[in-house]
Coordinates of C-alpha atoms in Angstrom, one line a residue:
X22 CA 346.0 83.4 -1.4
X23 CA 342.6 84.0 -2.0
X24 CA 342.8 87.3 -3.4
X25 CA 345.6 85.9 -5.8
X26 CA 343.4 83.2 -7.2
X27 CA 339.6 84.6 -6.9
X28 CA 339.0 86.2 -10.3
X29 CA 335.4 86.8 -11.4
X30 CA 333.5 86.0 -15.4
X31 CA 333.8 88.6 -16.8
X32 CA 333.1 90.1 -20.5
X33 CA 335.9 92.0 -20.4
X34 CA 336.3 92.6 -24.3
X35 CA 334.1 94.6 -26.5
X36 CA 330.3 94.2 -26.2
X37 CA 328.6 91.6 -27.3
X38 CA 327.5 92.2 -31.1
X39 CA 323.8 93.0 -31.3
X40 CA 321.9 90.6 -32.7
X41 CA 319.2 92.3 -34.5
X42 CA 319.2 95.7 -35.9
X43 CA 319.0 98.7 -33.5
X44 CA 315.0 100.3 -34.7
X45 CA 313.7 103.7 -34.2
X46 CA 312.2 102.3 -30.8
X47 CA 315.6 100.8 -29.2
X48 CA 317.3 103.7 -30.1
X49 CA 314.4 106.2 -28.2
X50 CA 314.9 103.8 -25.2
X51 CA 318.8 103.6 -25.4
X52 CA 319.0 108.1 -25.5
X53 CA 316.5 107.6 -21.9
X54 CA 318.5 105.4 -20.2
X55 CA 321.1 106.6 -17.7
X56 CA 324.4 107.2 -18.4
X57 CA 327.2 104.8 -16.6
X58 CA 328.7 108.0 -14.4
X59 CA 325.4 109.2 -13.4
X60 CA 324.3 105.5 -12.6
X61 CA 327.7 104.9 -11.2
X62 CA 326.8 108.4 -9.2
X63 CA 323.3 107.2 -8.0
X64 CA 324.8 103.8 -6.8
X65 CA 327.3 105.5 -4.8
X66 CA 324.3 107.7 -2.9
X67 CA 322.4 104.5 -2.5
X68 CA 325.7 102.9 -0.7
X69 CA 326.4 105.9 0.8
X70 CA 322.8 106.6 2.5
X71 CA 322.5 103.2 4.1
X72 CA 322.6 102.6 8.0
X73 CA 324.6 99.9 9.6
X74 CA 321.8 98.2 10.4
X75 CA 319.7 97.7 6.9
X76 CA 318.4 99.4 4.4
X77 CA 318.1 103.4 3.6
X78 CA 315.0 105.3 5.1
X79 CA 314.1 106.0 1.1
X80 CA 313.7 102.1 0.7
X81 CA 312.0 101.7 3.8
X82 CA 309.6 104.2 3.0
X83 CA 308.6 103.1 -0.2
X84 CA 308.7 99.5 0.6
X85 CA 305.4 100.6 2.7
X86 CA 304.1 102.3 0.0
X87 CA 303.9 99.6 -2.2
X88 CA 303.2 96.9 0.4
X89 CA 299.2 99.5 1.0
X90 CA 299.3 99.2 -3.0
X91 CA 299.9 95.8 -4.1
X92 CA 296.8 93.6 -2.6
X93 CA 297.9 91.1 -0.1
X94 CA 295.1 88.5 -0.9
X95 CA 296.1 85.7 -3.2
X96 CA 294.2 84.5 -6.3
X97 CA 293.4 81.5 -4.3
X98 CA 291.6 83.0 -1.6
X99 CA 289.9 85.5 -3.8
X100 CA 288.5 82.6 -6.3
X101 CA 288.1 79.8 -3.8
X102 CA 290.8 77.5 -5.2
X103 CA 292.4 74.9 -3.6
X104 CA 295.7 75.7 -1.8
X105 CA 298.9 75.2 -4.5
X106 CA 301.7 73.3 -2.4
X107 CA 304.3 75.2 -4.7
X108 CA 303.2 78.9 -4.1
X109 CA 304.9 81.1 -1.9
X110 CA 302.7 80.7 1.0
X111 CA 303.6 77.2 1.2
X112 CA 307.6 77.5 1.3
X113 CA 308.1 80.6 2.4
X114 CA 309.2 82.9 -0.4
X115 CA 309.5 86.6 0.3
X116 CA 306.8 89.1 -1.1
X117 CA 307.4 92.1 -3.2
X118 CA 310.3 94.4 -1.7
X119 CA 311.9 97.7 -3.5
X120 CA 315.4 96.9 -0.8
X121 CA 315.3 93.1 -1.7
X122 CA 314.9 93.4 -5.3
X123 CA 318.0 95.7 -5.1
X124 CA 319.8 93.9 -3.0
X125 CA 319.3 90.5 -5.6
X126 CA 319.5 92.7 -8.5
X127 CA 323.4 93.7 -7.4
X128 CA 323.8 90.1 -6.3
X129 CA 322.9 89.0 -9.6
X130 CA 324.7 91.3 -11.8
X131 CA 328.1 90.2 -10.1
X132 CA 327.2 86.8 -11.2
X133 CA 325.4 86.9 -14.3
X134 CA 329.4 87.3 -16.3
X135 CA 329.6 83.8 -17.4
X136 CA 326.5 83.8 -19.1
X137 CA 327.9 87.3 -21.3
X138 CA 331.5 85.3 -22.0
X139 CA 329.6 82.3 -23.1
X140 CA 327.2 84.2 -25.2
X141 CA 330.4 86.6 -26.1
X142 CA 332.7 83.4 -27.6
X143 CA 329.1 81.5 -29.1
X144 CA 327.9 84.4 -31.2
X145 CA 332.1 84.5 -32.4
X146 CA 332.3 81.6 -33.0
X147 CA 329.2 81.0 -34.9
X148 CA 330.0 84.6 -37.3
X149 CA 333.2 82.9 -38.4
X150 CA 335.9 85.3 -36.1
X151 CA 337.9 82.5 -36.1
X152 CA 337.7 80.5 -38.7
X153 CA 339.4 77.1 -37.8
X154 CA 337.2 77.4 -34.3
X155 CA 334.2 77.5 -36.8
X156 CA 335.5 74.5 -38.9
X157 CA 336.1 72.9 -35.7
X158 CA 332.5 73.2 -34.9
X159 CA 331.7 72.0 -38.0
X160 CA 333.6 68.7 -37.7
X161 CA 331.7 68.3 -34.1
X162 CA 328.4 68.7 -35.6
X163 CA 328.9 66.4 -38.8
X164 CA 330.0 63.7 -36.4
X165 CA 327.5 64.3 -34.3
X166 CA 324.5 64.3 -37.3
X167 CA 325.9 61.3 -38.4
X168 CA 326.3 59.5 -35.0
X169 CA 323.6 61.1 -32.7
X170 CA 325.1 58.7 -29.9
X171 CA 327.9 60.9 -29.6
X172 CA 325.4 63.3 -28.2
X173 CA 326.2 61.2 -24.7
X174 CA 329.8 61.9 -25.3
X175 CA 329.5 65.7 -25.7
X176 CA 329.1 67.1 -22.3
X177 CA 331.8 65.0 -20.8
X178 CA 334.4 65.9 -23.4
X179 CA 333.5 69.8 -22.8
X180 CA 333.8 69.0 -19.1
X181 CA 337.1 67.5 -19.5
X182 CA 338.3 70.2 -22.2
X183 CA 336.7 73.4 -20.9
X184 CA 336.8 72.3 -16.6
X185 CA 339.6 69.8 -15.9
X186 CA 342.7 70.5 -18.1
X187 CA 342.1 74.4 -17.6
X188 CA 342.1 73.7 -13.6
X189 CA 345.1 71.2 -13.9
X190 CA 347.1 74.0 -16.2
X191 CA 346.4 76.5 -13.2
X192 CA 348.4 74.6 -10.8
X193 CA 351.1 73.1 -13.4
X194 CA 351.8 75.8 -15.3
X195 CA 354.3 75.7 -18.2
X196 CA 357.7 76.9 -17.4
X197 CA 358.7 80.3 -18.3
X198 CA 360.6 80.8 -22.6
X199 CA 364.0 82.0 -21.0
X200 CA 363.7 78.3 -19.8
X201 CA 364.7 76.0 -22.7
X202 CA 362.7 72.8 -22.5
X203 CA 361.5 71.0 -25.3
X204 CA 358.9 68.8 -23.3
X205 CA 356.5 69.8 -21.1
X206 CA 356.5 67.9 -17.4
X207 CA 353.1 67.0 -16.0
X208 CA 355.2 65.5 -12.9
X209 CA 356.2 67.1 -9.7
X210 CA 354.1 68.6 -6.7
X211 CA 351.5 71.9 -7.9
X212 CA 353.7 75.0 -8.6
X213 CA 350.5 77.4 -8.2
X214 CA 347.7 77.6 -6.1
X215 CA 343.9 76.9 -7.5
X216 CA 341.6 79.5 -9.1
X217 CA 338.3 80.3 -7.6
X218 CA 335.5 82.1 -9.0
X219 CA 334.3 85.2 -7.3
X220 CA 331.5 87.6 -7.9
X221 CA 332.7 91.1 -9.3
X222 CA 333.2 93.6 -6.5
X223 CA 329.9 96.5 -6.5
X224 CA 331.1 99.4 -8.2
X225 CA 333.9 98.3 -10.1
X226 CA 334.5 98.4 -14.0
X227 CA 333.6 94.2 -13.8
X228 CA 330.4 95.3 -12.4
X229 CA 330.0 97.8 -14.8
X230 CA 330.2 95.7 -18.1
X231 CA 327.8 93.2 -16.5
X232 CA 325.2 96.1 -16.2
X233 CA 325.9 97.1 -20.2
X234 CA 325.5 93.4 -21.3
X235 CA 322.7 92.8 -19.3
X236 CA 321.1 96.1 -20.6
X237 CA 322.0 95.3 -24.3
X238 CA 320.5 91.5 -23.7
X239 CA 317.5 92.6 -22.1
X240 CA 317.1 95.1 -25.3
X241 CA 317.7 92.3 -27.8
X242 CA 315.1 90.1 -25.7
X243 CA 312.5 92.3 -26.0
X244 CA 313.5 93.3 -29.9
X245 CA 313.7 89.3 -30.6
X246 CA 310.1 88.5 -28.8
X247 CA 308.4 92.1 -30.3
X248 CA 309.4 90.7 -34.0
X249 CA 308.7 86.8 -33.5
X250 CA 305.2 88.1 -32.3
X251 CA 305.2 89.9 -35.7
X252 CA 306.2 87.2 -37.8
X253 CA 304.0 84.3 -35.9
X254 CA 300.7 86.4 -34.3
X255 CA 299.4 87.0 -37.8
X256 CA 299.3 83.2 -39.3
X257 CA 298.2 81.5 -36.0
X258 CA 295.2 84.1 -34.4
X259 CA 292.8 83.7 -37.1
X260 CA 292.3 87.5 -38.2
X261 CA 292.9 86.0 -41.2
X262 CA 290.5 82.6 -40.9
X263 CA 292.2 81.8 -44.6
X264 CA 295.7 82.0 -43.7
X265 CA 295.5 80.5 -40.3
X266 CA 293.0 77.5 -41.8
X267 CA 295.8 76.8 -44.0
X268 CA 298.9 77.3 -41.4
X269 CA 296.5 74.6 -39.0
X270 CA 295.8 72.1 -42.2
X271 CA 299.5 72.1 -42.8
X272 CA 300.3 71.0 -39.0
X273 CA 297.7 68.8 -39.1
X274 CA 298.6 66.8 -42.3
X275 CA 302.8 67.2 -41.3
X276 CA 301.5 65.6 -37.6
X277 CA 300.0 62.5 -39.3
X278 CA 302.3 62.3 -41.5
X279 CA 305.6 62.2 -38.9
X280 CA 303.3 60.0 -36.6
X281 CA 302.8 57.5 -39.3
X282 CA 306.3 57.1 -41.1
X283 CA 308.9 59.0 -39.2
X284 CA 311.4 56.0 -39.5
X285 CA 311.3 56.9 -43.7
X286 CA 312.9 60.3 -43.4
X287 CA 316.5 60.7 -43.7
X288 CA 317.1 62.3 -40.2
X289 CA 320.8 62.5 -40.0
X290 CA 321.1 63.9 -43.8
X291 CA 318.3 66.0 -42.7
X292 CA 320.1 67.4 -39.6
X293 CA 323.5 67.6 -41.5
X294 CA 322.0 69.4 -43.6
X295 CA 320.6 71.6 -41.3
X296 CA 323.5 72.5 -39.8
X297 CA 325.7 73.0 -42.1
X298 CA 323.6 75.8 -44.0
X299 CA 322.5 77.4 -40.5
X300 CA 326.5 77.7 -39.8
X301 CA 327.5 78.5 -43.1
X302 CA 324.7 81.8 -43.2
X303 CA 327.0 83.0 -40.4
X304 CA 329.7 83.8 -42.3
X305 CA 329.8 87.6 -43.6
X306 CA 330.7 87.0 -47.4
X307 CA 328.0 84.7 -47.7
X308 CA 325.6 87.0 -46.2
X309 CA 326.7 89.9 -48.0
X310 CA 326.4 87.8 -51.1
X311 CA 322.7 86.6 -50.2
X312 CA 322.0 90.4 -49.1
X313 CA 323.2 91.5 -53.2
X314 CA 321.2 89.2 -54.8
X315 CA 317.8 88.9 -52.7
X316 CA 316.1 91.4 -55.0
X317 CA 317.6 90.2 -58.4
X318 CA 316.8 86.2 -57.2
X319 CA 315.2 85.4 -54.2
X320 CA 312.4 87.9 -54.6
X321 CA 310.9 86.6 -57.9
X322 CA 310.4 83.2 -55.9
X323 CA 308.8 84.5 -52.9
X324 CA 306.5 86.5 -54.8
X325 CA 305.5 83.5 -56.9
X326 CA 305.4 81.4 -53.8
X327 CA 303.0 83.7 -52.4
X328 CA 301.0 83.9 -55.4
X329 CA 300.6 80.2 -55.7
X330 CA 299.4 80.1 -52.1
X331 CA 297.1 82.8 -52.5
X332 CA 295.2 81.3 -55.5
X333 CA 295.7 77.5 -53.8
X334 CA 293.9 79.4 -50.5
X335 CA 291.1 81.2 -52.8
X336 CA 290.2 77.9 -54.3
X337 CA 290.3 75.5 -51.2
X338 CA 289.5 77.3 -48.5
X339 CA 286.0 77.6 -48.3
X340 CA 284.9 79.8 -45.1
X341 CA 281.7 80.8 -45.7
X342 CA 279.0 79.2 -43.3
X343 CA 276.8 81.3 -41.9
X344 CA 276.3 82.3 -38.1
X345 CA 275.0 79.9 -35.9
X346 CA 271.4 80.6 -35.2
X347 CA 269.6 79.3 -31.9
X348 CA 265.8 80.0 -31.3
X349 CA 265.0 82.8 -28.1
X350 CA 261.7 82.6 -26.0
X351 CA 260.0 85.1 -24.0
X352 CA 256.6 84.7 -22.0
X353 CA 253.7 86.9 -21.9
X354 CA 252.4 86.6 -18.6
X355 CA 248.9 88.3 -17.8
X356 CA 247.2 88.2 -14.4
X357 CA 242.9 88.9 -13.0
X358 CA 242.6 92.5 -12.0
X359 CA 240.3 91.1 -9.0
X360 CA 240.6 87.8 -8.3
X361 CA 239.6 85.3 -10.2
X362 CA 236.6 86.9 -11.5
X363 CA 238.1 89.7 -13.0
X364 CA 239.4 90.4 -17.0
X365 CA 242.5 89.8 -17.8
X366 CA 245.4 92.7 -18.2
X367 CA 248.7 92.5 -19.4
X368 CA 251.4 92.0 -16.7
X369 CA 255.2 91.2 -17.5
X370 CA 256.8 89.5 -20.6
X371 CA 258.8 87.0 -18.7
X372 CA 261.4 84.2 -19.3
X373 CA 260.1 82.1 -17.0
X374 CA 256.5 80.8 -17.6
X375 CA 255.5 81.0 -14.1
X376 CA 254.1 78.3 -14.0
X377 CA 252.2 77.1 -10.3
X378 CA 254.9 74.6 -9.4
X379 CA 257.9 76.9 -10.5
X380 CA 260.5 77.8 -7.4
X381 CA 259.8 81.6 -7.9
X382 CA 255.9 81.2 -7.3
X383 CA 256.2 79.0 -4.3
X384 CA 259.0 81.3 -2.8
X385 CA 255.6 83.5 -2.9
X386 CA 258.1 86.2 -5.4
X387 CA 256.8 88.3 -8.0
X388 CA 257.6 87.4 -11.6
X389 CA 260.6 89.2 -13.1
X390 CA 261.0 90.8 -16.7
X391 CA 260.2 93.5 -18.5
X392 CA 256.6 95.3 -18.9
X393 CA 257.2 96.3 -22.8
X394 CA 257.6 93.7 -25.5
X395 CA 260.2 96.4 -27.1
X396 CA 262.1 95.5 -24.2
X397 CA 263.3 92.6 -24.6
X398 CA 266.6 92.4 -26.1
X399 CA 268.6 89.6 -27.5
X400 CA 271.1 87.7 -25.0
X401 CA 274.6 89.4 -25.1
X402 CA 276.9 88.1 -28.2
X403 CA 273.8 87.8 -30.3
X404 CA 271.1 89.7 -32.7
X405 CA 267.9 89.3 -33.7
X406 CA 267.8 87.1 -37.2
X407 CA 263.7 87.9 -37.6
X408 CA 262.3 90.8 -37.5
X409 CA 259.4 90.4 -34.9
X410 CA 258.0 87.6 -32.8
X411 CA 256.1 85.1 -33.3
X412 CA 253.1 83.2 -31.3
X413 CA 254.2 79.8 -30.4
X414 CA 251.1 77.7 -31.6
X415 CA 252.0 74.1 -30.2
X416 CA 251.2 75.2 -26.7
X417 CA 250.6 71.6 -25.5
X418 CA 254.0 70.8 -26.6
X419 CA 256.0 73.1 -24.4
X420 CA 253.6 72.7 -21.8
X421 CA 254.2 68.7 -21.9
X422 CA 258.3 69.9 -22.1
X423 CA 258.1 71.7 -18.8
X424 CA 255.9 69.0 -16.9
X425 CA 253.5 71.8 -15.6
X426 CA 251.5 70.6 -13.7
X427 CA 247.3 72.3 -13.1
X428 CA 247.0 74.3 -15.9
X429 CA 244.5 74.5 -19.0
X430 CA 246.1 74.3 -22.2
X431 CA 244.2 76.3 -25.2
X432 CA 244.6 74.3 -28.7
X433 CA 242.9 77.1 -31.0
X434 CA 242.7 80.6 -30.4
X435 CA 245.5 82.6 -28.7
X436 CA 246.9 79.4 -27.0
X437 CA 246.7 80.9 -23.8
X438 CA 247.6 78.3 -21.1
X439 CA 246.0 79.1 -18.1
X440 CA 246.7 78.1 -14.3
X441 CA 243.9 76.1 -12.8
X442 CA 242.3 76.5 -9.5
X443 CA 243.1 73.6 -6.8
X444 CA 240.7 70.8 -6.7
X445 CA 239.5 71.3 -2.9
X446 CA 238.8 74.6 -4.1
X447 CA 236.8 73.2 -7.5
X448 CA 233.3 71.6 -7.1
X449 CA 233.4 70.9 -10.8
X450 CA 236.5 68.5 -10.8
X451 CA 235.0 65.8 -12.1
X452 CA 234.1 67.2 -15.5
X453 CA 237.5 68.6 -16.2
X454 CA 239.2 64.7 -15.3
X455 CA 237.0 63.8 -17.7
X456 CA 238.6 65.5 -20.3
X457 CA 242.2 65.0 -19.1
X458 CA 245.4 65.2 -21.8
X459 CA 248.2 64.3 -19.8
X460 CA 249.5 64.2 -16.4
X461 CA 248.6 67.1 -14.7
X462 CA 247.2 69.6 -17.1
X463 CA 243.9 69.4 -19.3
X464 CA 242.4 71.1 -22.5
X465 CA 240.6 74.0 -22.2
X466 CA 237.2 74.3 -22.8
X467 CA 235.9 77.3 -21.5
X468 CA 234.3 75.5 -18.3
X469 CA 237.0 75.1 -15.7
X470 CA 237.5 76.8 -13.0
X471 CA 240.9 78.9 -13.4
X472 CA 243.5 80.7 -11.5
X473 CA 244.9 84.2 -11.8
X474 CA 247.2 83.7 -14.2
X475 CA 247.6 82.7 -17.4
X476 CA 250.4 82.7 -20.3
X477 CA 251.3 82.1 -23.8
X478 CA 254.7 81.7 -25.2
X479 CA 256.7 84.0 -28.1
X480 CA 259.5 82.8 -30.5
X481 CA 262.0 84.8 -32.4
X482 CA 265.1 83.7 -34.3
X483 CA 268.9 85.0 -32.7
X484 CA 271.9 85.2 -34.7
X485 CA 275.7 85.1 -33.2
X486 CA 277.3 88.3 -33.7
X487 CA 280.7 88.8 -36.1
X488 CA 283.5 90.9 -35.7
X489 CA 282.0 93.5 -38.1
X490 CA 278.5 93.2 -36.3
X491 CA 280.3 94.4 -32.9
X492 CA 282.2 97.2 -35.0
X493 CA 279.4 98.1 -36.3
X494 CA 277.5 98.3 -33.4
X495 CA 280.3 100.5 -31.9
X496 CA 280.4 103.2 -34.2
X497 CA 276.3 103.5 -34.6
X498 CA 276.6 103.7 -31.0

């Protein structure tokens, strides 16, 4: 009984109709794919070459393959992130297998039929194939636009149409014509037994024409998503910072608007509206009618819609501040050739001043930098806005920034600020609290006793880089 009543969903019919038009690029993929008899002959050595107990050696092999290729680690454990209760590790999903993902792939395909009839009888019935079926949907819609309640009364009724009278026709079916009845009994015990659905046998003509819709649907994904990326990339990316402005001022305004008023719009006109002309642009006269005439009237509009634009984004859409511009410091740092009694000589331009109290000079570490001042480069993502450094004259103002602490500030000269030497260390102390600025440091006189090292602080103006800056920059280098 069960192979009487187990039928699979199937597309047995003609393809389904392509949705978009077949480019230069579909058409290079379709003459590389494989044929159905050498595909129907490769699946047969696959069936043919497994063991009883699993899988082909071929599978096996290359399942190991790319088990050593693919890393094992997750991208939690590589970046330290807390565990995600819904990965894989957590409910045990397989990993990556070449025998599974063939095994599920042939599971699916036998399945996947009812999606192909529904998308088969949608796309004819919304291309006017059957004309009162298309009116019909019409009918539904306006009643629907008109009452959006009904919305709750929708997938009921297609459960009852589509589901339960189908089901209760299967085991009640109408007598035979030789029989002359004018009415039509519902009474009586079932006449036939119930249909179940089945998966289409592997290597059968059902299977087949699952693998060519699924082949022409993956085709018309990737031709659909290739040319919405075409249409949408360009307004909301910003290569164009005028175009995309507008597209963002548009959604912003619209988004204000709709949160402000939305009960003054019209929605079910709106809607009925909607569907009506979406339905209606299905139907091939009309289309070959709105093809004819694009040229002659539609083109005229959209050239002076774009014009209109164009001049409304030249006029409004100012875009013309400058980079942002941040101020840079380096530190010249100079150290006693012999001990504190020594001349001074030009060590390392630094960013850190080095002061006696910073973490690098109580770590007992050298200072780090560069020993050229045409070293120094700008940080990365940014260029020099000036073209050469200049000395930093408010010396005590940094200096009271950075809360150094036993160092001599100079207020004229070079505006050195120099590191002082501990007091148990300095008979002289007294003099130099005398003349004490602020906690921790004093202005020089010339009289102290300093340390080994002193420095003084450069400025120099950075700009961010632009697009044409790095593009530049790419093809001097």
């Amino acid at each position: 009984m069960d192979e009487y009543t187990a039928e699979p969903f199937v597309n047995r019919e003609e393809p389904a109709p392509a949705l978009l038009s077949v480019g230069p690029e579909s058409k290079r993929r379709l003459k590389q794919s494989l044929s159905s008899s050498k595909l129907k002959e490769k699946l047969q050595d696959g069936a043919n070459s497994r063991s009883e107990t699993g899988f082909s050696l071929q599978d096996r092999l290359l399942t190991k393959l790319l088990q050593q290729v693919i890393p094992s680690e997750n991208i939690e454990e590589v970046l330290d992130l807390p565990p995600d209760k819904r990965s894989s590790k957590y409910i045990g999903r397989p990993g990556f297998s070449i025998p599974l993902m063939s095994s599920n792939f042939r599971r699916f395909n036998s399945r996947i039929g009812i999606i192909f009839v529904f998308q088969t009888r949608l796309i004819r019935l919304l291309t006017w194939k059957n004309p009162t079926h298309t009116i019909s949907l019409l009918a539904t819609c306006t009643f629907v636009c008109l009452n959006p309640y009904l919305l709750a009364v929708l997938p009921l009724a297609a459960a009852l149409i589509f589901v339960m009278v189908p089901a209760y026709l299967v085991r009640h079916p109408p007598p035979p014509p030789t029989i002359n009845q004018n009415t039509y009994s519902l009474n009586g015990p079932p006449l036939a037994p119930p249909r179940t659905i089945k998966p289409a046998p592997e290597m059968s003509k059902d299977f087949f024409r699952n693998m060519r819709d699924l082949q022409n649907s993956m085709d018309d994904f990737s031709t659909l998503h290739d040319t919405i990326l075409k249409v949408i990339t360009p307004l909301t990316n910003f290569s164009n910072e005028a175009l995309s402005s507008t597209v963002f001022l548009f959604l912003f305004v619209t988004t204000c608007a709709l949160f402000i008023a939305p009960h003054l719009l019209p929605w079910r006109l709106m809607s009925l509206l909607v569907c009506w002309t979406s339905i209606a642009l299905g139907h091939p006269s009309l289309q070959e009618f709105v093809m004819n005439n694009r040229e002659s009237h539609l083109r005229p509009h959209e050239r002076r819609a774009q014009s209109l634009l164009d001049s409304w984004i030249a006029r409004d859409i100012i875009l013309d501040a400058p980079h942002e511009s941040r101020e840079v410091e380096i530190f010249e740092l100079q150290k006693r050739r012999s001990g504190r009694k020594g001349d001074w000589e030009s060590w390392i331009f630094s960013h850190n001043p080095f002061d006696p109290l910073s973490p690098q000079r109580i770590a007992g570490e050298r200072p780090k930098g560069t020993r050229f001042f045409e070293h120094v480069c700008a940080p990365r993502g940014w260029e020099w806005g000036d073209k050469k450094w200049i000395l930093d004259l408010d010396s005590r103002e940094w200096v009271e920034e950075r809360m150094m602490q036993g160092v001599e500030v100079e207020v004229e000269g070079e505006r050195w600020v120099t590191d002082l030497v501990p007091e148990e260390e300095n008979h002289s102390s007294a003099s130099r609290t005398s003349k004490s600025m602020g906690p921790g440091w004093t202005e020089g006189s010339g009289r102290e006793a300093v340390g080994e090292w002193r420095r003084r602080r450069w400025i120099r103006m950075v700009r961010r880089k632009g697009v044409s800056s790095n593009k530049d920059n790419a093809k001097s280098g």
